[in-house]
CSV table of C-alpha atoms and ligand atoms in Angstrom, one decimal:
chain,number,residue,atom,x,y,z
A,1,MET,CA,-5.8,22.4,8.0
A,2,THR,CA,-7.2,18.8,8.8
A,3,LEU,CA,-7.5,15.6,6.4
A,4,LEU,CA,-11.5,16.1,6.5
A,5,ASP,CA,-11.2,19.7,5.4
A,6,ILE,CA,-8.7,19.6,2.2
A,7,VAL,CA,-11.4,18.7,-0.2
A,8,PRO,CA,-15.1,17.7,-0.1
A,9,VAL,CA,-14.5,14.6,-1.9
A,10,ILE,CA,-11.4,12.2,-1.5
A,11,PRO,CA,-11.0,10.0,-4.6
A,12,VAL,CA,-10.6,6.5,-3.3
A,13,VAL,CA,-8.5,4.7,-6.1
A,14,VAL,CA,-7.5,1.0,-6.8
A,15,VAL,CA,-4.4,0.9,-9.2
A,16,ARG,CA,-3.8,-2.3,-11.1
A,17,ASP,CA,-1.0,-1.0,-13.2
A,18,ALA,CA,1.6,1.4,-11.5
A,19,ALA,CA,1.9,3.4,-14.7
A,20,HIS,CA,-1.6,4.6,-14.4
A,21,ALA,CA,-0.8,6.4,-10.9
A,22,VAL,CA,0.6,9.4,-12.3
A,23,PRO,CA,-1.9,10.1,-15.0
A,24,ILE,CA,-4.7,9.5,-12.6
A,25,ALA,CA,-3.2,11.9,-10.0
A,26,LYS,CA,-2.5,14.6,-12.7
A,27,ALA,CA,-6.3,14.2,-13.8
A,28,LEU,CA,-7.6,14.6,-10.2
A,29,VAL,CA,-5.5,17.7,-9.9
A,30,GLU,CA,-6.9,19.0,-13.2
A,31,GLY,CA,-10.2,18.3,-12.1
A,32,GLY,CA,-9.7,20.4,-8.6
A,33,LEU,CA,-9.4,17.3,-6.3
A,34,PRO,CA,-5.6,17.4,-5.2
A,35,VAL,CA,-6.1,14.5,-2.9
A,36,ILE,CA,-5.8,10.8,-3.5
A,37,GLU,CA,-6.4,7.8,-1.2
A,38,LEU,CA,-4.4,4.8,-2.8
A,39,THR,CA,-5.9,1.6,-1.6
A,40,LEU,CA,-3.3,-1.1,-0.6
A,41,ARG,CA,-5.4,-3.6,-2.5
A,42,THR,CA,-3.3,-4.4,-5.3
A,43,PRO,CA,0.4,-5.3,-5.9
A,44,ALA,CA,1.0,-2.1,-7.8
A,45,ALA,CA,-0.2,0.1,-4.8
A,46,LEU,CA,2.9,0.8,-3.1
A,47,GLU,CA,4.7,1.7,-6.3
A,48,ALA,CA,1.8,3.8,-7.4
A,49,ILE,CA,2.0,5.9,-4.2
A,50,LYS,CA,5.8,6.2,-4.7
A,51,ARG,CA,5.4,7.5,-8.2
A,52,ILE,CA,2.5,10.0,-7.3
A,53,ALA,CA,4.7,11.3,-4.5
A,54,GLU,CA,7.8,11.7,-6.6
A,55,GLU,CA,6.0,13.0,-9.8
A,56,VAL,CA,2.9,14.8,-8.7
A,57,PRO,CA,4.0,17.0,-5.7
A,58,GLU,CA,0.9,19.0,-6.0
A,59,ILE,CA,-1.5,16.3,-4.8
A,60,THR,CA,-1.6,14.9,-1.2
A,61,VAL,CA,-1.3,11.1,-1.7
A,62,GLY,CA,-2.4,8.7,1.1
A,63,ALA,CA,-2.5,5.0,1.5
A,64,GLY,CA,-5.9,3.3,2.1
A,65,THR,CA,-7.1,-0.2,3.1
A,66,ILE,CA,-4.6,-0.2,6.0
A,67,VAL,CA,-5.3,-3.7,7.6
A,68,ASP,CA,-2.2,-4.7,9.0
A,69,THR,CA,0.6,-3.5,11.3
A,70,ALA,CA,3.3,-3.6,8.6
A,71,GLN,CA,1.8,-1.3,6.2
A,72,PRO,CA,1.8,2.0,7.8
A,73,LYS,CA,5.6,1.9,7.8
A,74,GLN,CA,5.7,0.7,4.2
A,75,ALA,CA,3.2,3.4,3.0
A,76,ALA,CA,5.4,6.0,4.7
A,77,ALA,CA,8.5,4.9,3.2
A,78,ASN,CA,6.9,5.2,-0.1
A,79,GLY,CA,5.9,8.5,0.2
A,80,ALA,CA,2.2,8.3,1.6
A,81,GLN,CA,1.2,11.7,3.4
A,82,PHE,CA,-1.6,10.1,5.2
A,83,LEU,CA,-3.3,6.7,6.3
A,84,VAL,CA,-6.6,5.5,6.1
A,85,SER,CA,-8.2,2.2,7.6
A,86,PRO,CA,-11.5,0.6,7.1
A,87,GLY,CA,-11.5,-0.5,10.8
A,88,SER,CA,-8.8,-0.6,13.5
A,89,THR,CA,-7.3,-2.6,16.3
A,90,PRO,CA,-5.4,-1.2,19.2
A,91,ALA,CA,-2.3,-2.5,17.3
A,92,LEU,CA,-3.1,-1.2,14.1
A,93,ARG,CA,-3.9,2.3,15.6
A,94,ALA,CA,-0.4,1.9,17.5
A,95,ALA,CA,1.3,1.1,14.0
A,96,MET,CA,-0.4,4.0,12.3
A,97,ARG,CA,0.7,6.6,15.2
A,98,ASP,CA,4.2,5.1,14.9
A,99,SER,CA,4.3,6.2,11.3
A,100,GLY,CA,4.1,9.8,12.4
A,101,LEU,CA,1.4,10.2,9.5
A,102,PRO,CA,-2.0,11.9,10.0
A,103,HIS,CA,-4.6,9.0,9.7
A,104,LEU,CA,-8.1,8.2,9.8
A,105,PRO,CA,-9.1,5.0,11.5
A,106,GLY,CA,-12.4,3.4,10.4
A,107,VAL,CA,-15.3,3.0,12.7
A,108,SER,CA,-18.8,1.9,12.1
A,109,THR,CA,-20.5,1.6,15.7
A,110,VAL,CA,-21.1,4.3,18.5
A,111,SER,CA,-19.1,2.4,20.7
A,112,GLU,CA,-15.8,2.2,18.5
A,113,VAL,CA,-16.3,6.2,18.1
A,114,LEU,CA,-16.3,6.4,21.8
A,115,THR,CA,-13.1,4.3,22.0
A,116,LEU,CA,-11.4,6.4,19.7
A,117,LEU,CA,-12.6,9.7,21.3
A,118,GLU,CA,-11.0,8.3,24.5
A,119,GLU,CA,-7.8,7.8,22.6
A,120,GLY,CA,-7.8,11.5,21.3
A,121,TYR,CA,-9.2,10.9,17.9
A,122,THR,CA,-11.8,13.4,16.5
A,123,GLU,CA,-11.6,12.4,13.0
A,124,LEU,CA,-12.6,9.1,11.6
A,125,LYS,CA,-13.7,7.3,8.5
A,126,PHE,CA,-17.0,6.0,8.7
A,127,PHE,CA,-17.1,2.6,6.8
A,128,PRO,CA,-19.0,1.2,5.3
A,129,ALA,CA,-21.1,4.0,5.1
A,130,GLU,CA,-24.2,3.0,3.3
A,131,PRO,CA,-24.6,-0.3,4.7
A,132,ALA,CA,-23.7,0.8,8.2
A,133,GLY,CA,-26.6,3.3,8.3
A,134,GLY,CA,-25.7,6.0,6.0
A,135,ALA,CA,-26.2,9.8,6.2
A,136,ALA,CA,-29.2,9.2,8.5
A,137,TYR,CA,-27.0,7.3,11.0
A,138,LEU,CA,-24.3,10.2,11.1
A,139,ARG,CA,-26.8,12.8,11.7
A,140,ALA,CA,-28.3,10.7,14.5
A,141,ILE,CA,-25.2,10.4,16.6
A,142,HIS,CA,-24.1,14.1,16.1
A,143,SER,CA,-26.1,15.2,19.0
A,144,PRO,CA,-25.0,12.7,21.5
A,145,VAL,CA,-21.3,12.7,20.2
A,146,PRO,CA,-20.6,16.0,18.8
A,147,ALA,CA,-16.9,15.8,19.2
A,148,ALA,CA,-16.4,13.3,16.4
A,149,ARG,CA,-16.1,14.2,12.7
A,150,PHE,CA,-16.3,11.9,9.7
A,151,CYS,CA,-15.2,11.0,6.3
A,152,PRO,CA,-17.8,8.4,5.1
A,153,THR,CA,-17.0,6.0,2.5
A,154,GLY,CA,-18.5,2.8,1.0
A,155,GLY,CA,-21.4,3.5,-1.3
A,156,ILE,CA,-21.3,7.1,-1.7
A,157,THR,CA,-22.4,8.4,-5.1
A,158,PRO,CA,-22.9,11.7,-6.8
A,159,ALA,CA,-26.6,11.2,-5.9
A,160,ASN,CA,-26.2,10.8,-2.1
A,161,MET,CA,-23.1,12.9,-1.2
A,162,GLY,CA,-24.9,16.0,-0.8
A,163,ASP,CA,-27.0,14.4,2.1
A,164,TYR,CA,-23.8,13.0,3.7
A,165,LEU,CA,-22.2,16.7,3.5
A,166,ALA,CA,-25.2,18.5,4.9
A,167,SER,CA,-24.7,16.5,8.0
A,168,PRO,CA,-22.8,18.7,10.5
A,169,ASN,CA,-20.4,16.1,11.6
A,170,VAL,CA,-19.2,15.1,7.9
A,171,GLY,CA,-16.1,17.0,6.9
A,172,CYS,CA,-15.7,15.2,3.5
A,173,VAL,CA,-16.8,12.1,1.9
A,174,GLY,CA,-14.7,9.4,0.1
A,175,GLY,CA,-15.4,7.3,-2.9
A,176,SER,CA,-14.3,5.3,-5.8
A,177,TRP,CA,-16.7,6.7,-8.5
A,178,LEU,CA,-14.1,9.3,-9.8
A,179,THR,CA,-11.9,6.3,-11.1
A,180,PRO,CA,-14.1,3.7,-12.6
A,181,ALA,CA,-12.3,0.5,-13.5
A,182,ASP,CA,-13.4,0.7,-17.1
A,183,VAL,CA,-12.4,4.2,-17.5
A,184,VAL,CA,-9.0,3.6,-16.0
A,185,ALA,CA,-8.5,0.5,-18.1
A,186,ARG,CA,-8.9,2.4,-21.3
A,187,GLN,CA,-6.7,5.3,-19.9
A,188,ASP,CA,-9.3,7.9,-20.4
A,189,TRP,CA,-7.7,10.5,-18.1
A,190,ALA,CA,-9.8,13.4,-19.6
A,191,ALA,CA,-12.9,11.4,-18.2
A,192,VAL,CA,-11.2,11.1,-14.8
A,193,ALA,CA,-10.5,14.9,-14.8
A,194,GLN,CA,-14.4,15.5,-15.8
A,195,LEU,CA,-15.6,13.4,-13.0
A,196,ALA,CA,-13.3,15.2,-10.6
A,197,GLU,CA,-14.6,18.4,-11.8
A,198,THR,CA,-18.0,17.5,-11.6
A,199,ALA,CA,-17.7,16.2,-8.0
A,200,ARG,CA,-15.8,19.3,-6.9
A,201,SER,CA,-18.3,21.8,-8.3
A,202,THR,CA,-21.3,19.9,-7.0
A,203,ALA,CA,-20.2,18.9,-3.6
A,204,VAL,CA,-21.4,21.7,-1.3
A,205,ARG,CA,-20.2,22.0,2.3
A,206,PRO,CA,-22.4,24.2,4.1
A,207,ALA,CA,-20.6,27.0,5.9
A,208,ARG,CA,-20.2,26.0,9.6
B,301,3PG,C1,-13.2,2.4,0.5
B,301,3PG,O1,-12.2,1.8,0.9
B,301,3PG,O2,-13.4,3.6,1.2
B,301,3PG,C2,-14.2,1.9,-0.1
B,301,3PG,O3,-14.0,1.0,-0.9
B,301,3PG,C3,-14.8,2.9,-1.2
B,301,3PG,O4,-16.0,2.5,-1.4
B,301,3PG,P1,-16.9,2.7,-2.7
B,301,3PG,O5,-16.2,1.8,-3.8
B,301,3PG,O6,-18.3,2.3,-2.4
B,301,3PG,O7,-16.9,4.1,-3.1
């Protein structure tokens, strides 16, 4: 089982209050999406990962928005089980590898894809998916570069996720629409569970 094959939709989550972390994780599990990418964009993020790792063992929790070389170790120390970066440098990839955790480095060009394939990566994040060319772009690079598989994120919505998932080199998509800021602010965990359930039940991964 690889990171791209656990669920068809990886919830990308921004947590401003660490107290929201566990209820969000439980709601995602209830909705049938037992994976969460917690972005390191807020002061609460590491504590949120820690609480989820300790209190919701049924979810696979990862750290997203890895942009500096200190973060992989910090994320791992707080219980992260995988890492995701929006782009990467050689130093950032080395730091992610040193953590020992599975990780998805971000790419948005064919040359970046080829560079990472040379290093042995076959699973990549495609970011920012919509501005960088969308599902049509991924479909276009499948034929020349069939070894690369992607989790596109950035601008994915319930309306366009099917187009991405239909591309043979897309394993799953990621997105923040499952945990809208206003829904989280009013702590409507039932709504988060419903958004997850809708995504899970409508995200079709063609058999390959
Ligand atoms: C990410 O880090 O993957 C993106 O910020 C998620 O993009 P979205 O908010 O457009 O879903």
